Structures are given as structure tokens and as C-alpha cells.
Amino acid sequence: MAHSPLLSKLTQSSESYAAAFDAMEEWIVIVDDQARILFMNRPYAQFIGINRDDVVGKKVTDVIENTRMHLAVETGKPERTSLQEIRGNHMIANRYPIMVDGKVVGAVGTVLFHDTHEWKQINSQIRALIAERDFYRQQQDDDKVSTSGAHFRLNDIIGRSPSIYALNEKVKKVASGDVSVLIRGESGTGKELYAHAIHQLSERAEGPFIKVNCAAIPENLLEAELFGYEDGAFTGARKGGKPGKFQLANNGTLFLDEVGDMPLAMQAKLLRVLQDREVEAVGATRLIPVNIRLVAATHQPLEDLIAKGEFREDLYYRINVVPLNLPPLRERREDIPALTDHFLSRLARRTGRRTPKLTAQALTALLEYRWPGNIRELENVLEATFYMSQGRKISLPALPEHIAGARAQDVDTGGTLKERLASAERVILREALATCGDNRLRTAKYLGISKSTLYEKLARFGL
């Protein structure tokens, strides 16, 4: 096959950069002005299942399924982020004509995303980065609300502990798809915040986010609330009927909070809707198709409810495709200082006061408390303390008695010098453990002692 000087240069250039092209994850093909293949990088050839040297000079339409490279040559117009199916896989491809002196001498094509799932994951990562940028731009605007109904983003979740970091990374991965997510955790751990964040990072972010608290709606009203009702469906029904939460969440996300409290009869109907993607309103004679992504949350052990016959096993597997387990606050104590600063700063902005700071003793008391109510309890405690304390410092006595009282009894002010020193040492060890999130190695470094010395002291004081 004879080449013009320009095409020969193009061929030589592509061969010169072959090693670089082969190292790229993107798939690359270059064709001449007759749409014949000049070059194909190794990853592309391996996917198609060919020897790339065997296809040089062949028409690109004879080698690559559903290609449009020949059209890029014919029209001289680029095609960006075009959907292409190869061997049953839907890919995202770009095609650019190569112009010299206003004449098309060839074209280069790249496959950026090897399937649509990969594209969605990248899109979700981009949304996360944009959300992070917007978070820092809008830090002062706590009242900003998304038009979709989802108020919170991933950056609104405070914490840099290993467990929260791993959880956030998992959220970024699963948010892009339509897979059902079950968020589990004790009351007050932030399950609803994560439901909002999943919606905000998803392809449905511009669609509605609808929340239903299954524990707050009376059983006799739950069906009408979820599926809606027709005009005259029952006594007291609104004239003209009313759409249900499923209809309102169409093309968006439906968040079922406290799904473990849903009555068994409703569980069966919910399962049918999730399977058929169709809703039948109360009193209706026709089915309405719905397109929703389901996110559910519960603080209850659903496995125990299944064993008692109080929760359907088939529904459990339908909603528990991807589980997210939120750690209680007592297992992420290293996040307490950041959470404390966040809540106090927000209260200060609302009231126009300067943000108060906790004394070391007060912070230690918060670190040592077990927080059965988790983050919600911490927020409530800090709000009460904020309004009860007028100074720039929040000291130990300003905290609620059940937190401050136990802390105040720690140091023994009586006894011999040896006994009082031992009591003080015990308090220092407890404070260091709390500050370091109960990590023994980190605690030893924090105190400037060896790990063996730390273990010896912990054993002596029964810590």
C-alpha cells in the first residue's frame, strides 16, 4: 500500500510513539484518508482479539465493529463521547479528523471508557470533586438546599477516621449505579446524610429525592402514602386523588428510613413494586411504571427480624445489594474534636457569637463518654452547652452532669503523694487513649514511651 509523504510521516510518528500508546489504558486507532488502518495500539488489538500487524492496511470497517472512523474521514467533523458497541460492550469513543493544509489526511480514534459503568464511576468521582469544591466555596451558607430535595453532600459528613474514609470511598464507587443500598447503623450515626450523599453523587442527582420514615406513618396509611390513591378510594380521600412517594420519586431516589419497622403486609407489596417497577395506587385499575433507585436504612438487626418472621427474607436480599455499615461514634472517637468544632462554629454563626473553645478537660470528657446516641447526642449536648456557657471557653462544669460528673471523680485529691500521682497517671493514660482513638501504638508515641511500657501501665491500672 503506497502512502503519500504526509501519510508516511503520520505512520512513522505513530510507530515512534507505539510504546507510549501501548502503555495507555485508552484504546487508540489511526486511519488514513481512505479509512485504512495505519496503527492500532496493543490494548485495543488485544480486546478485539487480533494481531495488530495483520490489520494494517485493512479497512477499519472490516476490523472494528460499529466503527464510525470512516465517517470522521469523510465529513472532516469530530465526534466526541460517542456511544459504540463492540462485542456486546457499550463504550465511549472520540474520533478526530487529521487535517493538513485544510485537507483530511486521516483520523485518530480513542476509546476513553471501556463500558458505560466505567463512565458512570468516573462521572461519580467528578461529582464528588465538584461537590468538594462547592463545599469550600459555600462553607458559610449552611442553609443551601438542593432543588432535588437532597440537602447534604459527602463533604458535609465530618470525619477523617479510617472507618469514615473507607466508607466514603465505598459510597463514591456505588453511587454511580442504580444498585439498591442498605445503610445500617445505630440511631444518630448519620444514615440519612449518607442517603442524601448517594443521591447527590448519582446520575439521578437532578431528579427528586423523596424520604419516607416507615416508623412514623400509621400502618393503615402507609400504603396510600407509598403508592398514592385515586379519587374516592376511601372516606376522607383528597378530591382528585394523590400521588404516592414512588410516583414522586420517579427518575430519582426513594429513601426508606427505618425500613425494619415496615409491616409484613406492606413488605410484600414493596417487594412486588421493586420487582415489577410498577405501582398500583389505592383504588386504581391500572399500573403506573416507575423508575426509582432505592436506598433503605435501619438501626435494627434485620437478620434477627427474619428469624422471628417479622421481616421478609426475599425483601432483605432485594434491598441489601450493597450494605453500608456506619460505625458508632465510640468507634471513631478521633473524629470528635472535628465534629465538636463543626457544631460549635455553626451555632456561633447562627447567633452571631464568637466560636467558643473546649478546655482540655472538657474535650477529654467528650472523648471518654460512650455516646449511646452517637452524633445526634453529641450535637444536642453541644447545643445545650453552647447556650448555657457565655464565655469563650467551655469548661468541664458546663457539660451535662452525666458527662462532667463522671469525669470530675477521676482524679483522687486525697491520699498520699504516691496515691495521688498514681491517680493522675491513670487519668493521663485514659486521656491519651481517648485522644488516639484507643490505638495503643499511637498512644505510646503520643506519650513518648515504649509500647511495652504502655502495656505495663495499662495492666497496672486496669485500662
Tab-separated table of C-alpha atoms in Angstrom:
chain	number	residue	atom	x	y	z
A	1	MET	CA	0.000	0.000	0.000
A	2	ALA	CA	1.590	3.258	-1.188
A	3	HIS	CA	1.381	6.275	1.079
A	4	SER	CA	1.672	9.953	0.318
A	5	PRO	CA	4.572	11.729	2.082
A	6	LEU	CA	2.149	13.112	4.659
A	7	LEU	CA	0.681	9.708	5.438
A	8	SER	CA	4.152	8.170	5.576
A	9	LYS	CA	5.117	10.771	8.182
A	10	LEU	CA	1.930	10.007	10.099
A	11	THR	CA	2.696	6.290	10.039
A	12	GLN	CA	6.288	6.849	11.165
A	13	SER	CA	5.126	9.137	14.000
A	14	SER	CA	2.589	6.612	15.272
A	15	GLU	CA	5.200	3.852	15.187
A	16	SER	CA	7.661	6.096	17.038
A	17	TYR	CA	5.139	6.605	19.824
A	18	ALA	CA	3.960	2.973	19.806
A	19	ALA	CA	5.469	2.203	23.229
A	20	ALA	CA	3.748	5.212	24.779
A	21	PHE	CA	0.423	4.396	23.114
A	22	ASP	CA	0.684	0.771	24.254
A	23	ALA	CA	1.169	1.899	27.863
A	24	MET	CA	-2.077	3.887	27.850
A	25	GLU	CA	-5.361	2.487	29.139
A	26	GLU	CA	-7.191	4.284	26.332
A	27	TRP	CA	-7.556	2.367	23.066
A	28	ILE	CA	-6.159	4.132	20.000
A	29	VAL	CA	-6.566	3.585	16.257
A	30	ILE	CA	-5.243	5.766	13.416
A	31	VAL	CA	-6.530	5.541	9.824
A	32	ASP	CA	-5.531	7.183	6.527
A	33	ASP	CA	-7.655	9.239	4.125
A	34	GLN	CA	-9.210	6.019	2.792
A	35	ALA	CA	-10.159	4.851	6.302
A	36	ARG	CA	-7.487	2.137	6.192
A	37	ILE	CA	-5.751	1.290	9.453
A	38	LEU	CA	-2.277	2.760	9.867
A	39	PHE	CA	-1.856	1.956	13.573
A	40	MET	CA	-3.677	0.310	16.472
A	41	ASN	CA	-2.262	0.186	19.986
A	42	ARG	CA	-1.813	-3.172	21.701
A	43	PRO	CA	-4.632	-2.866	24.339
A	44	TYR	CA	-7.186	-2.209	21.571
A	45	ALA	CA	-5.939	-5.134	19.462
A	46	GLN	CA	-5.964	-7.468	22.467
A	47	PHE	CA	-9.572	-6.590	23.260
A	48	ILE	CA	-10.702	-7.237	19.688
A	49	GLY	CA	-8.647	-10.447	19.638
A	50	ILE	CA	-6.409	-9.720	16.659
A	51	ASN	CA	-2.742	-9.260	15.806
A	52	ARG	CA	-2.398	-5.564	15.127
A	53	ASP	CA	0.264	-6.090	12.447
A	54	ASP	CA	-2.242	-8.193	10.488
A	55	VAL	CA	-4.788	-5.367	10.213
A	56	VAL	CA	-2.533	-2.577	8.992
A	57	GLY	CA	-3.821	-1.523	5.586
A	58	LYS	CA	-7.265	-3.052	6.076
A	59	LYS	CA	-10.476	-1.024	6.020
A	60	VAL	CA	-11.338	-0.012	9.560
A	61	THR	CA	-14.978	-1.050	8.959
A	62	ASP	CA	-13.762	-4.635	8.367
A	63	VAL	CA	-11.864	-4.737	11.665
A	64	ILE	CA	-13.743	-2.686	14.285
A	65	GLU	CA	-17.404	-3.420	14.917
A	66	ASN	CA	-19.814	-0.467	14.581
A	67	THR	CA	-16.957	1.931	13.913
A	68	ARG	CA	-17.542	5.463	12.634
A	69	MET	CA	-13.919	6.260	11.866
A	70	HIS	CA	-14.647	6.278	8.135
A	71	LEU	CA	-17.299	8.969	8.728
A	72	ALA	CA	-14.764	11.155	10.526
A	73	VAL	CA	-12.611	10.926	7.400
A	74	GLU	CA	-15.499	11.569	5.017
A	75	THR	CA	-17.069	14.506	6.876
A	76	GLY	CA	-13.988	16.029	8.453
A	77	LYS	CA	-16.037	16.536	11.632
A	78	PRO	CA	-15.013	15.302	15.072
A	79	GLU	CA	-17.275	13.084	17.174
A	80	ARG	CA	-16.910	13.358	20.931
A	81	THR	CA	-18.159	11.000	23.662
A	82	SER	CA	-19.961	8.838	21.118
A	83	LEU	CA	-21.555	5.570	22.260
A	84	GLN	CA	-20.216	2.495	20.425
A	85	GLU	CA	-20.940	-1.199	20.924
A	86	ILE	CA	-18.093	-3.675	20.439
A	87	ARG	CA	-18.520	-7.359	21.255
A	88	GLY	CA	-21.573	-6.601	23.366
A	89	ASN	CA	-19.865	-3.855	25.378
A	90	HIS	CA	-21.042	-0.247	25.198
A	91	MET	CA	-18.100	2.122	25.089
A	92	ILE	CA	-17.479	5.853	24.965
A	93	ALA	CA	-15.316	6.851	21.980
A	94	ASN	CA	-13.862	10.036	20.449
A	95	ARG	CA	-12.967	10.424	16.757
A	96	TYR	CA	-10.967	13.330	15.300
A	97	PRO	CA	-10.083	14.009	11.653
A	98	ILE	CA	-6.420	14.806	10.973
A	99	MET	CA	-6.208	17.971	8.872
A	100	VAL	CA	-3.175	19.224	6.912
A	101	ASP	CA	-3.490	22.414	4.846
A	102	GLY	CA	-7.271	22.213	5.152
A	103	LYS	CA	-7.392	18.654	3.778
A	104	VAL	CA	-8.335	15.479	5.668
A	105	VAL	CA	-5.376	13.084	5.562
A	106	GLY	CA	-6.657	10.629	8.143
A	107	ALA	CA	-8.315	10.300	11.540
A	108	VAL	CA	-7.486	9.214	15.077
A	109	GLY	CA	-9.944	7.453	17.356
A	110	THR	CA	-9.766	6.784	21.093
A	111	VAL	CA	-11.938	4.683	23.381
A	112	LEU	CA	-11.903	6.549	26.694
A	113	PHE	CA	-14.278	4.367	28.708
A	114	HIS	CA	-14.442	0.650	28.062
A	115	ASP	CA	-18.034	0.342	29.282
A	116	THR	CA	-20.783	2.663	30.470
A	117	HIS	CA	-20.317	1.536	34.083
A	118	GLU	CA	-16.746	2.845	33.980
A	119	TRP	CA	-18.035	6.144	32.608
A	120	LYS	CA	-20.628	6.377	35.374
A	121	GLN	CA	-17.975	5.713	38.022
A	122	ILE	CA	-15.757	8.463	36.607
A	123	ASN	CA	-18.785	10.746	36.481
A	124	SER	CA	-19.488	9.985	40.130
A	125	GLN	CA	-15.868	10.791	41.028
A	126	ILE	CA	-16.164	14.089	39.145
A	127	ARG	CA	-19.370	14.902	41.011
A	128	ALA	CA	-17.527	14.224	44.271
A	129	LEU	CA	-14.722	16.605	43.286
A	130	ILE	CA	-17.198	19.285	42.214
A	131	ALA	CA	-19.091	18.815	45.476
A	132	GLU	CA	-15.827	19.227	47.405
A	133	ARG	CA	-15.044	22.428	45.501
A	134	ASP	CA	-18.546	23.784	46.086
A	135	PHE	CA	-18.343	22.804	49.755
A	136	TYR	CA	-15.356	25.060	50.353
A	137	ARG	CA	-16.908	27.845	48.297
A	138	GLN	CA	-20.195	27.638	50.161
A	139	GLN	CA	-18.976	26.857	53.684
A	140	GLN	CA	-20.659	29.946	55.057
A	141	ASP	CA	-24.045	29.039	53.557
A	142	ASP	CA	-25.450	26.282	55.771
A	143	ASP	CA	-28.965	26.870	54.518
A	144	LYS	CA	-28.269	25.992	50.890
A	145	VAL	CA	-30.758	23.308	49.756
A	146	SER	CA	-30.712	21.234	46.577
A	147	THR	CA	-33.779	21.583	44.378
A	148	SER	CA	-33.962	17.783	44.257
A	149	GLY	CA	-34.754	17.564	47.985
A	150	ALA	CA	-31.343	16.166	48.941
A	151	HIS	CA	-29.744	18.657	51.338
A	152	PHE	CA	-26.422	17.025	52.167
A	153	ARG	CA	-23.298	16.153	50.237
A	154	LEU	CA	-20.447	13.802	51.031
A	155	ASN	CA	-18.332	16.743	52.200
A	156	ASP	CA	-20.974	17.590	54.787
A	157	ILE	CA	-20.035	14.372	56.600
A	158	ILE	CA	-17.412	15.337	59.173
A	159	GLY	CA	-14.651	12.864	59.917
A	160	ARG	CA	-11.227	11.688	58.819
A	161	SER	CA	-11.027	8.457	60.788
A	162	PRO	CA	-10.027	5.315	58.836
A	163	SER	CA	-13.544	3.874	59.098
A	164	ILE	CA	-15.191	7.028	57.707
A	165	TYR	CA	-12.587	7.377	54.952
A	166	ALA	CA	-13.185	3.767	53.833
A	167	LEU	CA	-16.950	4.291	53.989
A	168	ASN	CA	-16.793	7.449	51.876
A	169	GLU	CA	-14.648	5.731	49.259
A	170	LYS	CA	-17.215	2.923	49.038
A	171	VAL	CA	-20.007	5.478	48.622
A	172	LYS	CA	-18.154	7.074	45.681
A	173	LYS	CA	-17.916	3.684	43.987
A	174	VAL	CA	-21.539	2.587	44.398
A	175	ALA	CA	-23.260	5.954	43.963
A	176	SER	CA	-22.916	5.999	40.184
A	177	GLY	CA	-25.069	2.910	39.596
A	178	ASP	CA	-28.718	2.164	40.246
A	179	VAL	CA	-27.987	-0.648	42.692
A	180	SER	CA	-30.072	-0.741	45.887
A	181	VAL	CA	-28.204	0.302	49.040
A	182	LEU	CA	-28.981	-0.631	52.650
A	183	ILE	CA	-27.486	1.757	55.208
A	184	ARG	CA	-27.127	0.205	58.651
A	185	GLY	CA	-26.085	1.793	61.895
A	186	GLU	CA	-27.212	2.808	65.352
A	187	SER	CA	-29.574	5.739	65.796
A	188	GLY	CA	-27.804	9.057	65.365
A	189	THR	CA	-24.896	7.791	63.224
A	190	GLY	CA	-25.879	9.793	60.136
A	191	LYS	CA	-27.741	7.284	57.949
A	192	GLU	CA	-29.883	9.955	56.317
A	193	LEU	CA	-26.845	12.088	55.491
A	194	TYR	CA	-25.346	9.181	53.568
A	195	ALA	CA	-28.611	8.612	51.711
A	196	HIS	CA	-28.545	12.261	50.591
A	197	ALA	CA	-24.877	11.974	49.598
A	198	ILE	CA	-25.515	8.870	47.480
A	199	HIS	CA	-28.248	10.697	45.580
A	200	GLN	CA	-26.086	13.794	45.076
A	201	LEU	CA	-23.263	11.705	43.555
A	202	SER	CA	-25.530	9.608	41.341
A	203	GLU	CA	-26.745	10.027	37.777
A	204	ARG	CA	-30.111	10.903	39.342
A	205	ALA	CA	-28.775	13.964	41.167
A	206	GLU	CA	-31.030	16.305	39.175
A	207	GLY	CA	-34.076	14.136	39.895
A	208	PRO	CA	-36.190	14.081	43.074
A	209	PHE	CA	-35.025	12.749	46.427
A	210	ILE	CA	-38.027	11.511	48.409
A	211	LYS	CA	-37.835	10.333	52.009
A	212	VAL	CA	-40.302	8.061	53.815
A	213	ASN	CA	-39.976	7.267	57.520
A	214	CYS	CA	-41.603	3.843	57.744
A	215	ALA	CA	-41.809	4.052	61.544
A	216	ALA	CA	-43.599	7.411	61.608
A	217	ILE	CA	-46.570	6.591	59.353
A	218	PRO	CA	-49.540	4.620	60.776
A	219	GLU	CA	-49.886	1.179	59.224
A	220	ASN	CA	-53.349	1.914	57.781
A	221	LEU	CA	-51.987	4.967	55.928
A	222	LEU	CA	-48.661	3.570	54.741
A	223	GLU	CA	-49.947	2.004	51.517
A	224	ALA	CA	-51.647	5.221	50.391
A	225	GLU	CA	-48.551	7.207	51.371
A	226	LEU	CA	-46.234	4.976	49.362
A	227	PHE	CA	-48.388	4.180	46.323
A	228	GLY	CA	-50.898	7.036	46.269
A	229	TYR	CA	-54.678	6.794	45.834
A	230	GLU	CA	-57.365	7.592	43.319
A	231	ASP	CA	-60.269	9.993	43.750
A	232	GLY	CA	-62.864	8.423	46.074
A	233	ALA	CA	-60.627	5.496	47.029
A	234	PHE	CA	-61.687	5.760	50.682
A	235	THR	CA	-63.541	8.035	53.061
A	236	GLY	CA	-61.633	11.275	53.546
A	237	ALA	CA	-59.564	10.818	50.390
A	238	ARG	CA	-58.466	14.062	48.739
A	239	LYS	CA	-60.561	15.072	45.763
A	240	GLY	CA	-58.715	14.149	42.593
A	241	GLY	CA	-56.502	11.623	44.380
A	242	LYS	CA	-52.892	11.941	45.441
A	243	PRO	CA	-49.628	10.548	44.026
A	244	GLY	CA	-47.588	8.318	46.318
A	245	LYS	CA	-43.930	8.569	47.236
A	246	PHE	CA	-42.991	6.122	44.489
A	247	GLN	CA	-44.598	8.324	41.835
A	248	LEU	CA	-42.986	11.450	43.326
A	249	ALA	CA	-39.576	9.759	43.292
A	250	ASN	CA	-39.842	8.760	39.627
A	251	ASN	CA	-36.453	9.214	37.871
A	252	GLY	CA	-34.910	9.943	41.266
A	253	THR	CA	-34.145	8.266	44.589
A	254	LEU	CA	-36.584	6.881	47.168
A	255	PHE	CA	-35.167	6.733	50.695
A	256	LEU	CA	-36.979	4.344	53.023
A	257	ASP	CA	-35.823	5.183	56.545
A	258	GLU	CA	-36.422	2.680	59.370
A	259	VAL	CA	-37.378	0.021	56.827
A	260	GLY	CA	-37.226	-2.609	59.586
A	261	ASP	CA	-40.427	-1.130	61.053
A	262	MET	CA	-42.446	-1.714	57.900
A	263	PRO	CA	-45.444	-4.065	58.459
A	264	LEU	CA	-45.234	-7.505	56.830
A	265	ALA	CA	-48.212	-6.862	54.538
A	266	MET	CA	-46.549	-3.759	53.178
A	267	GLN	CA	-43.252	-5.591	52.751
A	268	ALA	CA	-44.919	-7.955	50.272
A	269	LYS	CA	-46.330	-5.049	48.253
A	270	LEU	CA	-42.999	-3.236	48.329
A	271	LEU	CA	-41.230	-6.330	47.039
A	272	ARG	CA	-43.663	-6.604	44.142
A	273	VAL	CA	-43.099	-2.970	43.167
A	274	LEU	CA	-39.323	-3.381	43.294
A	275	GLN	CA	-39.534	-6.485	41.106
A	276	ASP	CA	-42.053	-5.210	38.548
A	277	ARG	CA	-41.174	-1.488	38.640
A	278	GLU	CA	-44.889	-0.764	38.556
A	279	VAL	CA	-47.159	0.864	41.152
A	280	GLU	CA	-50.874	0.371	41.654
A	281	ALA	CA	-52.432	3.252	43.572
A	282	VAL	CA	-55.163	2.531	46.124
A	283	GLY	CA	-58.480	2.369	44.273
A	284	ALA	CA	-56.799	2.344	40.840
A	285	THR	CA	-57.421	-0.099	37.995
A	286	ARG	CA	-54.182	0.457	36.118
A	287	LEU	CA	-50.483	0.095	36.835
A	288	ILE	CA	-48.093	3.041	36.677
A	289	PRO	CA	-44.456	2.347	35.652
A	290	VAL	CA	-41.852	3.921	37.946
A	291	ASN	CA	-38.109	4.366	37.596
A	292	ILE	CA	-36.553	4.779	41.039
A	293	ARG	CA	-33.333	3.995	42.842
A	294	LEU	CA	-33.958	2.580	46.324
A	295	VAL	CA	-31.880	3.474	49.358
A	296	ALA	CA	-33.044	1.991	52.657
A	297	ALA	CA	-31.827	2.452	56.227
A	298	THR	CA	-32.344	0.696	59.533
A	299	HIS	CA	-30.890	0.568	63.022
A	300	GLN	CA	-32.394	-2.877	63.628
A	301	PRO	CA	-30.688	-6.248	63.028
A	302	LEU	CA	-32.800	-7.412	60.077
A	303	GLU	CA	-31.383	-10.937	60.332
A	304	ASP	CA	-32.951	-11.274	63.790
A	305	LEU	CA	-36.265	-9.945	62.471
A	306	ILE	CA	-36.137	-12.510	59.651
A	307	ALA	CA	-35.574	-15.305	62.189
A	308	LYS	CA	-38.626	-14.073	64.147
A	309	GLY	CA	-40.738	-13.937	60.988
A	310	GLU	CA	-41.051	-10.138	61.227
A	311	PHE	CA	-39.158	-9.281	58.051
A	312	ARG	CA	-39.306	-10.966	54.653
A	313	GLU	CA	-36.087	-12.693	53.635
A	314	ASP	CA	-36.728	-12.117	49.906
A	315	LEU	CA	-37.165	-8.381	50.507
A	316	TYR	CA	-33.977	-8.341	52.574
A	317	TYR	CA	-31.954	-9.673	49.654
A	318	ARG	CA	-33.653	-7.229	47.298
A	319	ILE	CA	-32.699	-4.131	49.334
A	320	ASN	CA	-29.369	-5.353	50.731
A	321	VAL	CA	-27.486	-5.476	47.436
A	322	VAL	CA	-24.806	-3.102	48.703
A	323	PRO	CA	-24.611	-2.745	52.511
A	324	LEU	CA	-23.112	0.345	54.138
A	325	ASN	CA	-22.323	-0.115	57.820
A	326	LEU	CA	-21.942	3.162	59.721
A	327	PRO	CA	-19.665	2.985	62.767
A	328	PRO	CA	-20.952	4.308	66.103
A	329	LEU	CA	-19.257	7.409	67.457
A	330	ARG	CA	-17.488	5.455	70.206
A	331	GLU	CA	-15.588	3.562	67.464
A	332	ARG	CA	-14.417	6.758	65.754
A	333	ARG	CA	-13.503	8.906	68.758
A	334	GLU	CA	-10.732	10.647	66.787
A	335	ASP	CA	-13.495	12.445	64.846
A	336	ILE	CA	-14.998	14.016	67.994
A	337	PRO	CA	-12.740	17.137	68.008
A	338	ALA	CA	-13.622	17.925	64.367
A	339	LEU	CA	-17.323	17.283	64.969
A	340	THR	CA	-17.224	19.476	68.059
A	341	ASP	CA	-15.602	22.362	66.169
A	342	HIS	CA	-18.143	21.990	63.369
A	343	PHE	CA	-21.206	22.104	65.620
A	344	LEU	CA	-19.908	24.970	67.771
A	345	SER	CA	-18.925	27.017	64.704
A	346	ARG	CA	-22.369	26.520	63.183
A	347	LEU	CA	-24.068	27.615	66.401
A	348	ALA	CA	-21.803	30.655	66.572
A	349	ARG	CA	-22.717	31.693	63.017
A	350	ARG	CA	-26.420	31.377	63.773
A	351	THR	CA	-26.233	33.515	66.892
A	352	GLY	CA	-23.522	35.994	65.911
A	353	ARG	CA	-21.295	34.901	68.782
A	354	ARG	CA	-17.614	34.067	68.598
A	355	THR	CA	-16.960	30.337	68.453
A	356	PRO	CA	-16.105	29.063	71.945
A	357	LYS	CA	-13.377	26.502	72.551
A	358	LEU	CA	-13.444	23.498	74.847
A	359	THR	CA	-10.889	23.244	77.612
A	360	ALA	CA	-8.660	20.160	77.615
A	361	GLN	CA	-10.656	18.621	80.472
A	362	ALA	CA	-13.972	19.203	78.723
A	363	LEU	CA	-12.724	17.730	75.456
A	364	THR	CA	-11.315	14.716	77.284
A	365	ALA	CA	-14.697	14.151	78.913
A	366	LEU	CA	-16.346	14.138	75.486
A	367	LEU	CA	-13.697	11.748	74.177
A	368	GLU	CA	-14.210	9.317	77.045
A	369	TYR	CA	-18.021	9.310	77.030
A	370	ARG	CA	-19.609	6.332	75.205
A	371	TRP	CA	-22.234	8.332	73.256
A	372	PRO	CA	-25.135	5.876	73.077
A	373	GLY	CA	-27.000	8.484	70.989
A	374	ASN	CA	-23.968	8.924	68.709
A	375	ILE	CA	-23.528	12.135	66.647
A	376	ARG	CA	-27.086	13.308	67.272
A	377	GLU	CA	-26.487	13.149	71.031
A	378	LEU	CA	-23.156	14.978	70.653
A	379	GLU	CA	-24.864	17.740	68.681
A	380	ASN	CA	-27.612	18.105	71.295
A	381	VAL	CA	-25.106	18.174	74.167
A	382	LEU	CA	-23.029	20.857	72.471
A	383	GLU	CA	-26.102	22.962	71.675
A	384	ALA	CA	-27.228	22.880	75.302
A	385	THR	CA	-23.700	23.620	76.495
A	386	PHE	CA	-23.317	26.469	73.999
A	387	TYR	CA	-26.376	28.311	75.287
A	388	MET	CA	-25.544	27.623	78.939
A	389	SER	CA	-21.980	28.910	78.578
A	390	GLN	CA	-21.440	32.591	77.763
A	391	GLY	CA	-17.635	32.769	77.794
A	392	ARG	CA	-15.091	31.994	75.110
A	393	LYS	CA	-14.156	28.779	76.892
A	394	ILE	CA	-16.364	25.790	77.650
A	395	SER	CA	-15.045	24.144	80.784
A	396	LEU	CA	-15.833	20.765	82.297
A	397	PRO	CA	-18.566	22.021	84.707
A	398	ALA	CA	-20.500	23.456	81.737
A	399	LEU	CA	-21.087	19.972	80.335
A	400	PRO	CA	-24.146	17.942	81.350
A	401	GLU	CA	-23.802	16.248	84.725
A	402	HIS	CA	-23.833	12.688	83.340
A	403	ILE	CA	-20.722	13.554	81.284
A	404	ALA	CA	-18.919	16.020	83.538
A	405	GLY	CA	-19.796	14.278	86.806
A	406	ALA	CA	-18.014	11.049	85.960
A	407	ARG	CA	-15.005	12.983	84.710
A	408	ALA	CA	-14.765	15.099	87.855
A	409	GLN	CA	-14.433	11.989	90.014
A	410	ASP	CA	-11.437	10.672	88.089
A	411	VAL	CA	-8.649	12.450	89.980
A	412	ASP	CA	-8.251	11.448	93.602
A	413	THR	CA	-7.452	14.586	95.589
A	414	GLY	CA	-6.881	12.692	98.808
A	415	GLY	CA	-4.368	10.112	99.998
A	416	THR	CA	-0.592	10.021	99.982
A	417	LEU	CA	1.558	11.646	97.308
A	418	LYS	CA	2.178	8.242	95.716
A	419	GLU	CA	-1.556	7.514	95.562
A	420	ARG	CA	-2.379	10.918	94.122
A	421	LEU	CA	0.385	10.606	91.487
A	422	ALA	CA	-0.949	7.182	90.514
A	423	SER	CA	-4.440	8.630	90.201
A	424	ALA	CA	-3.162	11.445	87.976
A	425	GLU	CA	-1.183	8.986	85.834
A	426	ARG	CA	-4.292	6.889	85.317
A	427	VAL	CA	-6.214	9.970	84.125
A	428	ILE	CA	-3.390	10.918	81.724
A	429	LEU	CA	-3.408	7.409	80.250
A	430	ARG	CA	-7.172	7.496	79.781
A	431	GLU	CA	-6.980	10.913	78.110
A	432	ALA	CA	-4.219	9.769	75.764
A	433	LEU	CA	-6.127	6.618	74.819
A	434	ALA	CA	-9.234	8.646	74.082
A	435	THR	CA	-7.287	11.197	72.040
A	436	CYS	CA	-5.655	8.430	69.974
A	437	GLY	CA	-8.884	6.554	69.354
A	438	ASP	CA	-7.828	3.652	71.618
A	439	ASN	CA	-4.904	2.894	69.304
A	440	ARG	CA	-2.166	1.510	71.567
A	441	LEU	CA	0.793	2.152	69.249
A	442	ARG	CA	-0.332	5.721	68.550
A	443	THR	CA	-0.886	6.292	72.292
A	444	ALA	CA	2.656	5.151	73.135
A	445	LYS	CA	4.098	7.586	70.549
A	446	TYR	CA	1.794	10.354	71.810
A	447	LEU	CA	3.071	9.897	75.384
A	448	GLY	CA	6.702	9.402	74.334
A	449	ILE	CA	7.024	5.941	75.907
A	450	SER	CA	7.653	2.469	74.522
A	451	LYS	CA	4.808	0.155	73.639
A	452	SER	CA	5.847	-2.351	76.327
A	453	THR	CA	5.877	0.400	78.977
A	454	LEU	CA	2.404	1.483	77.907
A	455	TYR	CA	1.050	-2.063	78.154
A	456	GLU	CA	2.614	-2.449	81.594
A	457	LYS	CA	0.932	0.749	82.817
A	458	LEU	CA	-2.421	-0.171	81.267
A	459	ALA	CA	-2.316	-3.534	83.017
A	460	ARG	CA	-1.406	-1.908	86.323
A	461	PHE	CA	-4.344	0.498	86.173
A	462	GLY	CA	-6.795	-1.984	84.678
A	463	LEU	CA	-7.284	0.031	81.470
